[in-house]
N, CA, C and O atoms as a GROMACS GRO file, in nm:
protein
  540
    1MET      N    1  -3.898   2.981   1.670
    1MET     CA    2  -3.936   2.978   1.531
    1MET      C    3  -3.921   3.118   1.473
    1MET      O    4  -3.968   3.216   1.532
    2VAL      N    5  -3.857   3.128   1.360
    2VAL     CA    6  -3.835   3.257   1.293
    2VAL      C    7  -3.957   3.289   1.208
    2VAL      O    8  -4.006   3.204   1.134
    3PRO      N    9  -4.007   3.414   1.218
    3PRO     CA   10  -4.121   3.451   1.131
    3PRO      C   11  -4.083   3.440   0.985
    3PRO      O   12  -3.968   3.463   0.948
    4ARG      N   13  -4.178   3.405   0.901
    4ARG     CA   14  -4.152   3.382   0.759
    4ARG      C   15  -4.101   3.506   0.689
    4ARG      O   16  -4.022   3.495   0.595
    5TYR      N   17  -4.142   3.624   0.730
    5TYR     CA   18  -4.097   3.745   0.663
    5TYR      C   19  -3.949   3.774   0.691
    5TYR      O   20  -3.887   3.847   0.614
    6LEU      N   21  -3.891   3.720   0.801
    6LEU     CA   22  -3.749   3.737   0.830
    6LEU      C   23  -3.663   3.634   0.759
    6LEU      O   24  -3.541   3.650   0.752
    7ASP      N   25  -3.725   3.528   0.705
    7ASP     CA   26  -3.652   3.420   0.639
    7ASP      C   27  -3.630   3.448   0.491
    7ASP      O   28  -3.583   3.360   0.418
    8ARG      N   29  -3.663   3.569   0.445
    8ARG     CA   30  -3.652   3.601   0.304
    8ARG      C   31  -3.568   3.727   0.284
    8ARG      O   32  -3.559   3.812   0.372
    9THR      N   33  -3.505   3.735   0.166
    9THR     CA   34  -3.428   3.853   0.128
    9THR      C   35  -3.524   3.960   0.076
    9THR      O   36  -3.641   3.931   0.053
   10PRO      N   37  -3.475   4.085   0.058
   10PRO     CA   38  -3.564   4.189   0.006
   10PRO      C   39  -3.623   4.154  -0.131
   10PRO      O   40  -3.731   4.203  -0.164
   11SER      N   41  -3.555   4.071  -0.211
   11SER     CA   42  -3.609   4.036  -0.342
   11SER      C   43  -3.714   3.925  -0.333
   11SER      O   44  -3.775   3.889  -0.434
   12GLY      N   45  -3.734   3.870  -0.216
   12GLY     CA   46  -3.835   3.767  -0.199
   12GLY      C   47  -3.782   3.625  -0.201
   12GLY      O   48  -3.856   3.531  -0.176
   13ARG      N   49  -3.652   3.609  -0.231
   13ARG     CA   50  -3.592   3.475  -0.233
   13ARG      C   51  -3.559   3.430  -0.091
   13ARG      O   52  -3.542   3.511   0.000
   14ARG      N   53  -3.549   3.299  -0.075
   14ARG     CA   54  -3.514   3.245   0.057
   14ARG      C   55  -3.370   3.281   0.090
   14ARG      O   56  -3.285   3.286   0.000
   15CYS      N   57  -3.342   3.306   0.214
   15CYS     CA   58  -3.208   3.344   0.260
   15CYS      C   59  -3.132   3.217   0.298
   15CYS      O   60  -3.173   3.145   0.389
   16ASP      N   61  -3.022   3.189   0.228
   16ASP     CA   62  -2.942   3.071   0.261
   16ASP      C   63  -2.796   3.110   0.284
   16ASP      O   64  -2.704   3.037   0.248
   17GLU      N   65  -2.778   3.226   0.346
   17GLU     CA   66  -2.644   3.272   0.377
   17GLU      C   67  -2.574   3.176   0.472
   17GLU      O   68  -2.632   3.131   0.570
   18GLY      N   69  -2.447   3.144   0.441
   18GLY     CA   70  -2.368   3.057   0.527
   18GLY      C   71  -2.384   2.910   0.498
   18GLY      O   72  -2.317   2.828   0.560
   19SER      N   73  -2.470   2.873   0.405
   19SER     CA   74  -2.490   2.730   0.378
   19SER      C   75  -2.368   2.668   0.312
   19SER      O   76  -2.343   2.550   0.332
   20ALA      N   77  -2.292   2.744   0.235
   20ALA     CA   78  -2.171   2.689   0.171
   20ALA      C   79  -2.066   2.652   0.276
   20ALA      O   80  -1.998   2.550   0.262
   21ALA      N   81  -2.054   2.732   0.378
   21ALA     CA   82  -1.957   2.702   0.484
   21ALA      C   83  -1.996   2.576   0.560
   21ALA      O   84  -1.910   2.496   0.596
   22VAL      N   85  -2.124   2.559   0.583
   22VAL     CA   86  -2.172   2.440   0.653
   22VAL      C   87  -2.150   2.316   0.567
   22VAL      O   88  -2.106   2.212   0.616
   23GLU      N   89  -2.181   2.327   0.438
   23GLU     CA   90  -2.160   2.214   0.347
   23GLU      C   91  -2.012   2.177   0.340
   23GLU      O   92  -1.978   2.058   0.342
   24ALA      N   93  -1.925   2.276   0.333
   24ALA     CA   94  -1.781   2.249   0.328
   24ALA      C   95  -1.733   2.183   0.457
   24ALA      O   96  -1.651   2.092   0.454
   25ALA      N   97  -1.784   2.230   0.570
   25ALA     CA   98  -1.744   2.173   0.698
   25ALA      C   99  -1.788   2.027   0.712
   25ALA      O  100  -1.722   1.948   0.780
   26ILE      N  101  -1.897   1.992   0.647
   26ILE     CA  102  -1.945   1.854   0.653
   26ILE      C  103  -1.871   1.766   0.552
   26ILE      O  104  -1.836   1.653   0.585
   27LEU      N  105  -1.847   1.816   0.433
   27LEU     CA  106  -1.786   1.735   0.327
   27LEU      C  107  -1.634   1.725   0.336
   27LEU      O  108  -1.578   1.624   0.294
   28PHE      N  109  -1.567   1.826   0.388
   28PHE     CA  110  -1.421   1.825   0.387
   28PHE      C  111  -1.360   1.705   0.459
   28PHE      O  112  -1.270   1.642   0.402
   29PRO      N  113  -1.404   1.668   0.578
   29PRO     CA  114  -1.346   1.549   0.642
   29PRO      C  115  -1.366   1.421   0.561
   29PRO      O  116  -1.278   1.336   0.556
   30ALA      N  117  -1.482   1.408   0.499
   30ALA     CA  118  -1.507   1.287   0.419
   30ALA      C  119  -1.415   1.281   0.298
   30ALA      O  120  -1.363   1.175   0.264
   31VAL      N  121  -1.396   1.394   0.232
   31VAL     CA  122  -1.306   1.399   0.116
   31VAL      C  123  -1.162   1.374   0.160
   31VAL      O  124  -1.088   1.304   0.091
   32LEU      N  125  -1.122   1.429   0.273
   32LEU     CA  126  -0.987   1.408   0.324
   32LEU      C  127  -0.961   1.261   0.356
   32LEU      O  128  -0.855   1.209   0.323
   33VAL      N  129  -1.056   1.195   0.418
   33VAL     CA  130  -1.042   1.052   0.448
   33VAL      C  131  -1.033   0.971   0.319
   33VAL      O  132  -0.954   0.877   0.311
   34LEU      N  133  -1.112   1.006   0.220
   34LEU     CA  134  -1.108   0.935   0.092
   34LEU      C  135  -0.972   0.951   0.024
   34LEU      O  136  -0.918   0.854  -0.028
   35VAL      N  137  -0.918   1.071   0.023
   35VAL     CA  138  -0.787   1.095  -0.038
   35VAL      C  139  -0.678   1.018   0.038
   35VAL      O  140  -0.591   0.957  -0.025
   36MET      N  141  -0.682   1.019   0.170
   36MET     CA  142  -0.582   0.946   0.248
   36MET      C  143  -0.593   0.796   0.224
   36MET      O  144  -0.491   0.727   0.221
   37ALA      N  145  -0.714   0.744   0.208
   37ALA     CA  146  -0.733   0.601   0.183
   37ALA      C  147  -0.674   0.562   0.047
   37ALA      O  148  -0.613   0.456   0.035
   38VAL      N  149  -0.693   0.646  -0.053
   38VAL     CA  150  -0.638   0.617  -0.185
   38VAL      C  151  -0.485   0.618  -0.181
   38VAL      O  152  -0.422   0.530  -0.238
   39ILE      N  153  -0.427   0.715  -0.114
   39ILE     CA  154  -0.281   0.721  -0.103
   39ILE      C  155  -0.228   0.602  -0.024
   39ILE      O  156  -0.126   0.544  -0.062
   40GLN      N  157  -0.295   0.564   0.086
   40GLN     CA  158  -0.251   0.450   0.166
   40GLN      C  159  -0.259   0.321   0.085
   40GLN      O  160  -0.171   0.236   0.096
   41ALA      N  161  -0.362   0.306   0.004
   41ALA     CA  162  -0.373   0.187  -0.081
   41ALA      C  163  -0.257   0.183  -0.181
   41ALA      O  164  -0.202   0.077  -0.207
   42GLY      N  165  -0.220   0.297  -0.236
   42GLY     CA  166  -0.106   0.303  -0.327
   42GLY      C  167   0.024   0.263  -0.260
   42GLY      O  168   0.105   0.192  -0.318
   43VAL      N  169   0.044   0.310  -0.137
   43VAL     CA  170   0.165   0.273  -0.062
   43VAL      C  171   0.167   0.124  -0.034
   43VAL      O  172   0.271   0.060  -0.045
   44TYR      N  173   0.052   0.067   0.003
   44TYR     CA  174   0.045  -0.077   0.031
   44TYR      C  175   0.078  -0.158  -0.094
   44TYR      O  176   0.157  -0.252  -0.088
   45TYR      N  177   0.018  -0.124  -0.207
   45TYR     CA  178   0.043  -0.200  -0.329
   45TYR      C  179   0.186  -0.182  -0.379
   45TYR      O  180   0.243  -0.274  -0.437
   46HIS      N  181   0.245  -0.066  -0.356
   46HIS     CA  182   0.384  -0.046  -0.393
   46HIS      C  183   0.475  -0.134  -0.305
   46HIS      O  184   0.570  -0.194  -0.356
   47ALA      N  185   0.447  -0.140  -0.176
   47ALA     CA  186   0.525  -0.226  -0.086
   47ALA      C  187   0.509  -0.373  -0.125
   47ALA      O  188   0.605  -0.450  -0.121
   48ARG      N  189   0.389  -0.412  -0.163
   48ARG     CA  190   0.365  -0.550  -0.206
   48ARG      C  191   0.442  -0.583  -0.334
   48ARG      O  192   0.501  -0.691  -0.345
   49ASP      N  193   0.443  -0.490  -0.428
   49ASP     CA  194   0.518  -0.513  -0.552
   49ASP      C  195   0.668  -0.518  -0.526
   49ASP      O  196   0.739  -0.598  -0.588
   50ALA      N  197   0.717  -0.434  -0.435
   50ALA     CA  198   0.860  -0.436  -0.401
   50ALA      C  199   0.898  -0.568  -0.335
   50ALA      O  200   1.004  -0.623  -0.362
   51ALA      N  201   0.810  -0.620  -0.248
   51ALA     CA  202   0.837  -0.749  -0.184
   51ALA      C  203   0.836  -0.861  -0.288
   51ALA      O  204   0.919  -0.952  -0.282
   52ARG      N  205   0.745  -0.855  -0.381
   52ARG     CA  206   0.739  -0.956  -0.488
   52ARG      C  207   0.864  -0.951  -0.575
   52ARG      O  208   0.919  -1.054  -0.612
   53TRP      N  209   0.908  -0.829  -0.608
   53TRP     CA  210   1.029  -0.810  -0.688
   53TRP      C  211   1.151  -0.866  -0.615
   53TRP      O  212   1.236  -0.931  -0.677
   54ALA      N  213   1.160  -0.841  -0.486
   54ALA     CA  214   1.272  -0.892  -0.407
   54ALA      C  215   1.269  -1.045  -0.399
   54ALA      O  216   1.372  -1.110  -0.412
   55ALA      N  217   1.151  -1.102  -0.376
   55ALA     CA  218   1.139  -1.248  -0.368
   55ALA      C  219   1.172  -1.313  -0.502
   55ALA      O  220   1.236  -1.418  -0.506
   56ASN      N  221   1.128  -1.253  -0.610
   56ASN     CA  222   1.155  -1.307  -0.742
   56ASN      C  223   1.304  -1.302  -0.774
   56ASN      O  224   1.360  -1.400  -0.823
   57GLY      N  225   1.368  -1.190  -0.745
   57GLY     CA  226   1.512  -1.180  -0.769
   57GLY      C  227   1.591  -1.278  -0.685
   57GLY      O  228   1.689  -1.336  -0.732
   58GLY      N  229   1.548  -1.296  -0.560
   58GLY     CA  230   1.615  -1.392  -0.474
   58GLY      C  231   1.598  -1.535  -0.524
   58GLY      O  232   1.692  -1.614  -0.519
   59ALA      N  233   1.480  -1.567  -0.571
   59ALA     CA  234   1.455  -1.703  -0.620
   59ALA      C  235   1.537  -1.731  -0.746
   59ALA      O  236   1.591  -1.841  -0.762
   60VAL      N  237   1.547  -1.634  -0.835
   60VAL     CA  238   1.627  -1.653  -0.957
   60VAL      C  239   1.774  -1.667  -0.922
   60VAL      O  240   1.843  -1.752  -0.977
   61ALA      N  241   1.823  -1.584  -0.830
   61ALA     CA  242   1.963  -1.594  -0.788
   61ALA      C  243   1.989  -1.729  -0.721
   61ALA      O  244   2.095  -1.789  -0.741
   62GLY      N  245   1.894  -1.776  -0.641
   62GLY     CA  246   1.909  -1.906  -0.576
   62GLY      C  247   1.906  -2.021  -0.674
   62GLY      O  248   1.975  -2.121  -0.655
   63ALA      N  249   1.827  -2.008  -0.780
   63ALA     CA  250   1.819  -2.113  -0.881
   63ALA      C  251   1.949  -2.125  -0.959
   63ALA      O  252   1.986  -2.235  -1.001
   64VAL      N  253   2.018  -2.014  -0.978
   64VAL     CA  254   2.142  -2.015  -1.056
   64VAL      C  255   2.264  -2.041  -0.968
   64VAL      O  256   2.349  -2.121  -1.004
   65HIS      N  257   2.272  -1.973  -0.854
   65HIS     CA  258   2.393  -1.977  -0.770
   65HIS      C  259   2.380  -2.056  -0.641
   65HIS      O  260   2.478  -2.070  -0.568
   66GLY      N  261   2.263  -2.107  -0.610
   66GLY     CA  262   2.245  -2.183  -0.487
   66GLY      C  263   2.163  -2.106  -0.384
   66GLY      O  264   2.140  -1.986  -0.398
   67GLY      N  265   2.121  -2.176  -0.283
   67GLY     CA  266   2.031  -2.120  -0.183
   67GLY      C  267   2.086  -2.004  -0.104
   67GLY      O  268   2.010  -1.916  -0.064
   68ALA      N  269   2.218  -2.000  -0.080
   68ALA     CA  270   2.276  -1.892  -0.001
   68ALA      C  271   2.265  -1.758  -0.074
   68ALA      O  272   2.249  -1.654  -0.010
   69ALA      N  273   2.273  -1.760  -0.204
   69ALA     CA  274   2.265  -1.636  -0.281
   69ALA      C  275   2.122  -1.582  -0.285
   69ALA      O  276   2.102  -1.463  -0.307
   70ALA      N  277   2.024  -1.667  -0.263
   70ALA     CA  278   1.883  -1.626  -0.271
   70ALA      C  279   1.850  -1.522  -0.166
   70ALA      O  280   1.792  -1.418  -0.197
   71GLU      N  281   1.885  -1.550  -0.042
   71GLU     CA  282   1.853  -1.458   0.067
   71GLU      C  283   1.929  -1.327   0.053
   71GLU      O  284   1.873  -1.220   0.077
   72ALA      N  285   2.055  -1.334   0.015
   72ALA     CA  286   2.135  -1.212  -0.001
   72ALA      C  287   2.079  -1.123  -0.111
   72ALA      O  288   2.072  -1.001  -0.094
   73GLU      N  289   2.039  -1.182  -0.222
   73GLU     CA  290   1.985  -1.103  -0.333
   73GLU      C  291   1.851  -1.040  -0.294
   73GLU      O  292   1.825  -0.924  -0.328
   74ALA      N  293   1.766  -1.114  -0.224
   74ALA     CA  294   1.637  -1.060  -0.182
   74ALA      C  295   1.656  -0.942  -0.086
   74ALA      O  296   1.587  -0.841  -0.099
   75ARG      N  297   1.748  -0.955   0.010
   75ARG     CA  298   1.775  -0.845   0.103
   75ARG      C  299   1.830  -0.723   0.030
   75ARG      O  300   1.793  -0.609   0.061
   76ASP      N  301   1.918  -0.746  -0.067
   76ASP     CA  302   1.974  -0.635  -0.144
   76ASP      C  303   1.864  -0.563  -0.222
   76ASP      O  304   1.864  -0.440  -0.231
   77ARG      N  305   1.773  -0.638  -0.278
   77ARG     CA  306   1.664  -0.576  -0.355
   77ARG      C  307   1.568  -0.498  -0.264
   77ARG      O  308   1.516  -0.394  -0.305
   78ILE      N  309   1.546  -0.545  -0.145
   78ILE     CA  310   1.461  -0.470  -0.051
   78ILE      C  311   1.524  -0.335  -0.020
   78ILE      O  312   1.456  -0.233  -0.017
   79GLU      N  313   1.655  -0.335   0.003
   79GLU     CA  314   1.724  -0.209   0.031
   79GLU      C  315   1.719  -0.115  -0.089
   79GLU      O  316   1.701   0.006  -0.073
   80ARG      N  317   1.735  -0.169  -0.210
   80ARG     CA  318   1.728  -0.085  -0.330
   80ARG      C  319   1.588  -0.030  -0.353
   80ARG      O  320   1.574   0.078  -0.411
   81ALA      N  321   1.486  -0.101  -0.309
   81ALA     CA  322   1.348  -0.056  -0.328
   81ALA      C  323   1.307   0.051  -0.228
   81ALA      O  324   1.206   0.118  -0.248
   82GLY      N  325   1.383   0.069  -0.122
   82GLY     CA  326   1.347   0.171  -0.023
   82GLY      C  327   1.372   0.127   0.120
   82GLY      O  328   1.363   0.207   0.212
   83GLY      N  329   1.403   0.001   0.138
   83GLY     CA  330   1.437  -0.049   0.272
   83GLY      C  331   1.323  -0.029   0.371
   83GLY      O  332   1.206  -0.052   0.340
   84SER      N  333   1.360   0.013   0.492
   84SER     CA  334   1.262   0.026   0.599
   84SER      C  335   1.170   0.147   0.580
   84SER      O  336   1.068   0.157   0.649
   85SER      N  337   1.203   0.237   0.489
   85SER     CA  338   1.110   0.348   0.464
   85SER      C  339   0.989   0.301   0.384
   85SER      O  340   0.887   0.371   0.380
   86LEU      N  341   0.999   0.186   0.322
   86LEU     CA  342   0.886   0.130   0.246
   86LEU      C  343   0.828   0.007   0.315
   86LEU      O  344   0.706  -0.007   0.326
   87LEU      N  345   0.915  -0.083   0.361
   87LEU     CA  346   0.872  -0.210   0.419
   87LEU      C  347   0.941  -0.226   0.554
   87LEU      O  348   1.060  -0.259   0.562
   88GLU      N  349   0.866  -0.202   0.661
   88GLU     CA  350   0.922  -0.212   0.796
   88GLU      C  351   0.936  -0.357   0.838
   88GLU      O  352   0.857  -0.443   0.797
   89ASP      N  353   1.037  -0.385   0.919
   89ASP     CA  354   1.060  -0.518   0.974
   89ASP      C  355   1.062  -0.626   0.866
   89ASP      O  356   1.003  -0.733   0.882
   90ALA      N  357   1.130  -0.597   0.755
   90ALA     CA  358   1.136  -0.693   0.644
   90ALA      C  359   1.215  -0.816   0.686
   90ALA      O  360   1.325  -0.805   0.740
   91ALA      N  361   1.158  -0.932   0.661
   91ALA     CA  362   1.223  -1.058   0.691
   91ALA      C  363   1.225  -1.143   0.564
   91ALA      O  364   1.124  -1.154   0.494
   92VAL      N  365   1.340  -1.202   0.536
   92VAL     CA  366   1.356  -1.286   0.418
   92VAL      C  367   1.389  -1.426   0.463
   92VAL      O  368   1.476  -1.446   0.549
   93SER      N  369   1.320  -1.524   0.407
   93SER     CA  370   1.355  -1.664   0.433
   93SER      C  371   1.367  -1.735   0.298
   93SER      O  372   1.286  -1.714   0.208
   94ALA      N  373   1.469  -1.818   0.287
   94ALA     CA  374   1.493  -1.891   0.163
   94ALA      C  375   1.515  -2.038   0.196
   94ALA      O  376   1.578  -2.071   0.296
   95SER      N  377   1.462  -2.124   0.111
   95SER     CA  378   1.486  -2.268   0.128
   95SER      C  379   1.518  -2.328  -0.008
   95SER      O  380   1.460  -2.292  -0.111
   96ASP      N  381   1.613  -2.420  -0.005
   96ASP     CA  382   1.658  -2.488  -0.127
   96ASP      C  383   1.640  -2.637  -0.105
   96ASP      O  384   1.707  -2.696  -0.021
   97THR      N  385   1.549  -2.698  -0.182
   97THR     CA  386   1.523  -2.842  -0.166
   97THR      C  387   1.609  -2.926  -0.260
   97THR      O  388   1.602  -3.049  -0.256
   98GLY      N  389   1.689  -2.862  -0.342
   98GLY     CA  390   1.768  -2.934  -0.440
   98GLY      C  391   1.705  -2.930  -0.578
   98GLY      O  392   1.775  -2.929  -0.679
   99THR      N  393   1.572  -2.926  -0.581
   99THR     CA  394   1.502  -2.915  -0.709
   99THR      C  395   1.431  -2.780  -0.723
   99THR      O  396   1.409  -2.732  -0.834
  100ASP      N  397   1.396  -2.720  -0.610
  100ASP     CA  398   1.327  -2.590  -0.611
  100ASP      C  399   1.390  -2.496  -0.509
  100ASP      O  400   1.443  -2.539  -0.406
  101VAL      N  401   1.382  -2.368  -0.539
  101VAL     CA  402   1.422  -2.263  -0.444
  101VAL      C  403   1.298  -2.180  -0.414
  101VAL      O  404   1.230  -2.134  -0.506
  102THR      N  405   1.270  -2.162  -0.285
  102THR     CA  406   1.155  -2.082  -0.243
  102THR      C  407   1.205  -1.966  -0.158
  102THR      O  408   1.280  -1.987  -0.063
  103VAL      N  409   1.163  -1.845  -0.193
  103VAL     CA  410   1.200  -1.726  -0.118
  103VAL      C  411   1.072  -1.657  -0.074
  103VAL      O  412   0.981  -1.635  -0.154
  104THR      N  413   1.065  -1.624   0.055
  104THR     CA  414   0.950  -1.553   0.111
  104THR      C  415   0.997  -1.422   0.171
  104THR      O  416   1.093  -1.420   0.249
  105VAL      N  417   0.931  -1.313   0.136
  105VAL     CA  418   0.960  -1.182   0.193
  105VAL      C  419   0.838  -1.137   0.270
  105VAL      O  420   0.727  -1.133   0.216
  106ARG      N  421   0.857  -1.104   0.399
  106ARG     CA  422   0.748  -1.057   0.485
  106ARG      C  423   0.787  -0.921   0.542
  106ARG      O  424   0.904  -0.893   0.566
  107GLY      N  425   0.689  -0.839   0.564
  107GLY     CA  426   0.712  -0.709   0.625
  107GLY      C  427   0.581  -0.638   0.648
  107GLY      O  428   0.473  -0.692   0.623
  108THR      N  429   0.591  -0.515   0.695
  108THR     CA  430   0.476  -0.433   0.721
  108THR      C  431   0.486  -0.307   0.637
  108THR      O  432   0.586  -0.236   0.643
  109ALA      N  433   0.383  -0.279   0.558
  109ALA     CA  434   0.382  -0.158   0.476
  109ALA      C  435   0.368  -0.036   0.567
  109ALA      O  436   0.299  -0.041   0.669
  110LYS      N  437   0.432   0.072   0.530
  110LYS     CA  438   0.423   0.196   0.605
  110LYS      C  439   0.278   0.244   0.607
  110LYS      O  440   0.209   0.241   0.505
  111THR      N  441   0.232   0.287   0.723
  111THR     CA  442   0.098   0.345   0.734
  111THR      C  443   0.110   0.485   0.789
  111THR      O  444   0.193   0.512   0.877
  112PHE      N  445   0.029   0.574   0.739
  112PHE     CA  446   0.030   0.711   0.790
  112PHE      C  447  -0.110   0.756   0.830
  112PHE      O  448  -0.129   0.870   0.873
  113VAL      N  449  -0.207   0.667   0.817
  113VAL     CA  450  -0.344   0.698   0.858
  113VAL      C  451  -0.357   0.658   1.005
  113VAL      O  452  -0.339   0.541   1.039
  114PRO      N  453  -0.387   0.754   1.093
  114PRO     CA  454  -0.398   0.721   1.235
  114PRO      C  455  -0.508   0.618   1.261
  114PRO      O  456  -0.617   0.626   1.204
  115GLY      N  457  -0.477   0.522   1.347
  115GLY     CA  458  -0.575   0.421   1.384
  115GLY      C  459  -0.583   0.302   1.289
  115GLY      O  460  -0.656   0.207   1.316
  116LEU      N  461  -0.509   0.307   1.179
  116LEU     CA  462  -0.512   0.196   1.084
  116LEU      C  463  -0.422   0.084   1.135
  116LEU      O  464  -0.308   0.109   1.174
  117PRO      N  465  -0.472  -0.039   1.137
  117PRO     CA  466  -0.387  -0.150   1.184
  117PRO      C  467  -0.273  -0.173   1.087
  117PRO      O  468  -0.281  -0.133   0.971
  118PRO      N  469  -0.166  -0.239   1.133
  118PRO     CA  470  -0.052  -0.266   1.044
  118PRO      C  471  -0.094  -0.349   0.923
  118PRO      O  472  -0.172  -0.444   0.936
  119LEU      N  473  -0.043  -0.312   0.807
  119LEU     CA  474  -0.074  -0.382   0.683
  119LEU      C  475   0.041  -0.476   0.650
  119LEU      O  476   0.147  -0.432   0.604
  120THR      N  477   0.020  -0.605   0.673
  120THR     CA  478   0.125  -0.704   0.653
  120THR      C  479   0.134  -0.743   0.507
  120THR      O  480   0.033  -0.766   0.440
  121VAL      N  481   0.257  -0.751   0.459
  121VAL     CA  482   0.286  -0.790   0.322
  121VAL      C  483   0.364  -0.921   0.325
  121VAL      O  484   0.464  -0.930   0.395
  122THR      N  485   0.319  -1.022   0.251
  122THR     CA  486   0.390  -1.149   0.238
  122THR      C  487   0.388  -1.190   0.091
  122THR      O  488   0.281  -1.203   0.031
  123GLN      N  489   0.506  -1.212   0.036
  123GLN     CA  490   0.517  -1.256  -0.103
  123GLN      C  491   0.611  -1.375  -0.108
  123GLN      O  492   0.720  -1.371  -0.050
  124THR      N  493   0.571  -1.480  -0.178
  124THR     CA  494   0.651  -1.602  -0.190
  124THR      C  495   0.667  -1.636  -0.338
  124THR      O  496   0.572  -1.633  -0.415
  125VAL      N  497   0.790  -1.670  -0.375
  125VAL     CA  498   0.820  -1.711  -0.512
  125VAL      C  499   0.896  -1.843  -0.507
  125VAL      O  500   0.992  -1.856  -0.430
  126THR      N  501   0.855  -1.939  -0.587
  126THR     CA  502   0.924  -2.067  -0.599
  126THR      C  503   0.967  -2.085  -0.744
  126THR      O  504   0.888  -2.062  -0.836
  127THR      N  505   1.091  -2.125  -0.764
  127THR     CA  506   1.142  -2.149  -0.899
  127THR      C  507   1.228  -2.274  -0.899
  127THR      O  508   1.292  -2.304  -0.798
  128PRO      N  509   1.232  -2.347  -1.009
  128PRO     CA  510   1.314  -2.468  -1.016
  128PRO      C  511   1.464  -2.432  -1.022
  128PRO      O  512   1.503  -2.329  -1.077
  129VAL      N  513   1.545  -2.520  -0.966
  129VAL     CA  514   1.689  -2.502  -0.969
  129VAL      C  515   1.740  -2.539  -1.108
  129VAL      O  516   1.699  -2.639  -1.167
  130GLU      N  517   1.830  -2.456  -1.160
  130GLU     CA  518   1.887  -2.486  -1.291
  130GLU      C  519   1.998  -2.590  -1.273
  130GLU      O  520   2.083  -2.577  -1.186
  131ARG      N  521   1.995  -2.693  -1.356
  131ARG     CA  522   2.095  -2.798  -1.348
  131ARG      C  523   2.109  -2.865  -1.484
  131ARG      O  524   2.018  -2.858  -1.567
  132PHE      N  525   2.221  -2.927  -1.505
  132PHE     CA  526   2.243  -2.998  -1.630
  132PHE      C  527   2.185  -3.138  -1.618
  132PHE      O  528   2.198  -3.203  -1.514
  133THR      N  529   2.122  -3.183  -1.723
  133THR     CA  530   2.069  -3.318  -1.728
  133THR      C  531   2.116  -3.385  -1.856
  133THR      O  532   2.152  -3.319  -1.953
  134ALA      N  533   2.114  -3.514  -1.854
  134ALA     CA  534   2.156  -3.589  -1.972
  134ALA      C  535   2.050  -3.574  -2.081
  134ALA      O  536   1.930  -3.574  -2.052
  135PRO      N  537   2.094  -3.560  -2.207
  135PRO     CA  538   1.996  -3.545  -2.316
  135PRO      C  539   1.919  -3.672  -2.343
  135PRO      O  540   1.833  -3.675  -2.431
   0.00000   0.00000   0.00000
């Protein structure tokens, strides 16, 4: 136990030398984790939007040009959005039922936070096939 007279400065105020360093050492890791979490959330939502954009473009292309064009357009859009640097292991599946075209884009968003499990992104878009009908 420190005597009370040693715990004070010459002016009589309490001595709190070094408390700022201790506070910074305690708060800095928490602030760093918070900043990394915000950035990781932004990367995840950007990957999700890119997958949605690719699925939508593929579905529209499939509705106009047929089911084979749907998958090709979706893959092209994934590459234009950033490819594997944004969405790892991207997989595109397209189905054409004759009346509807459905395109699904799946992948894993890039993670840079150690210990974070893979963030899976799945986006599906269905659109009707364009066709001529009798008036």
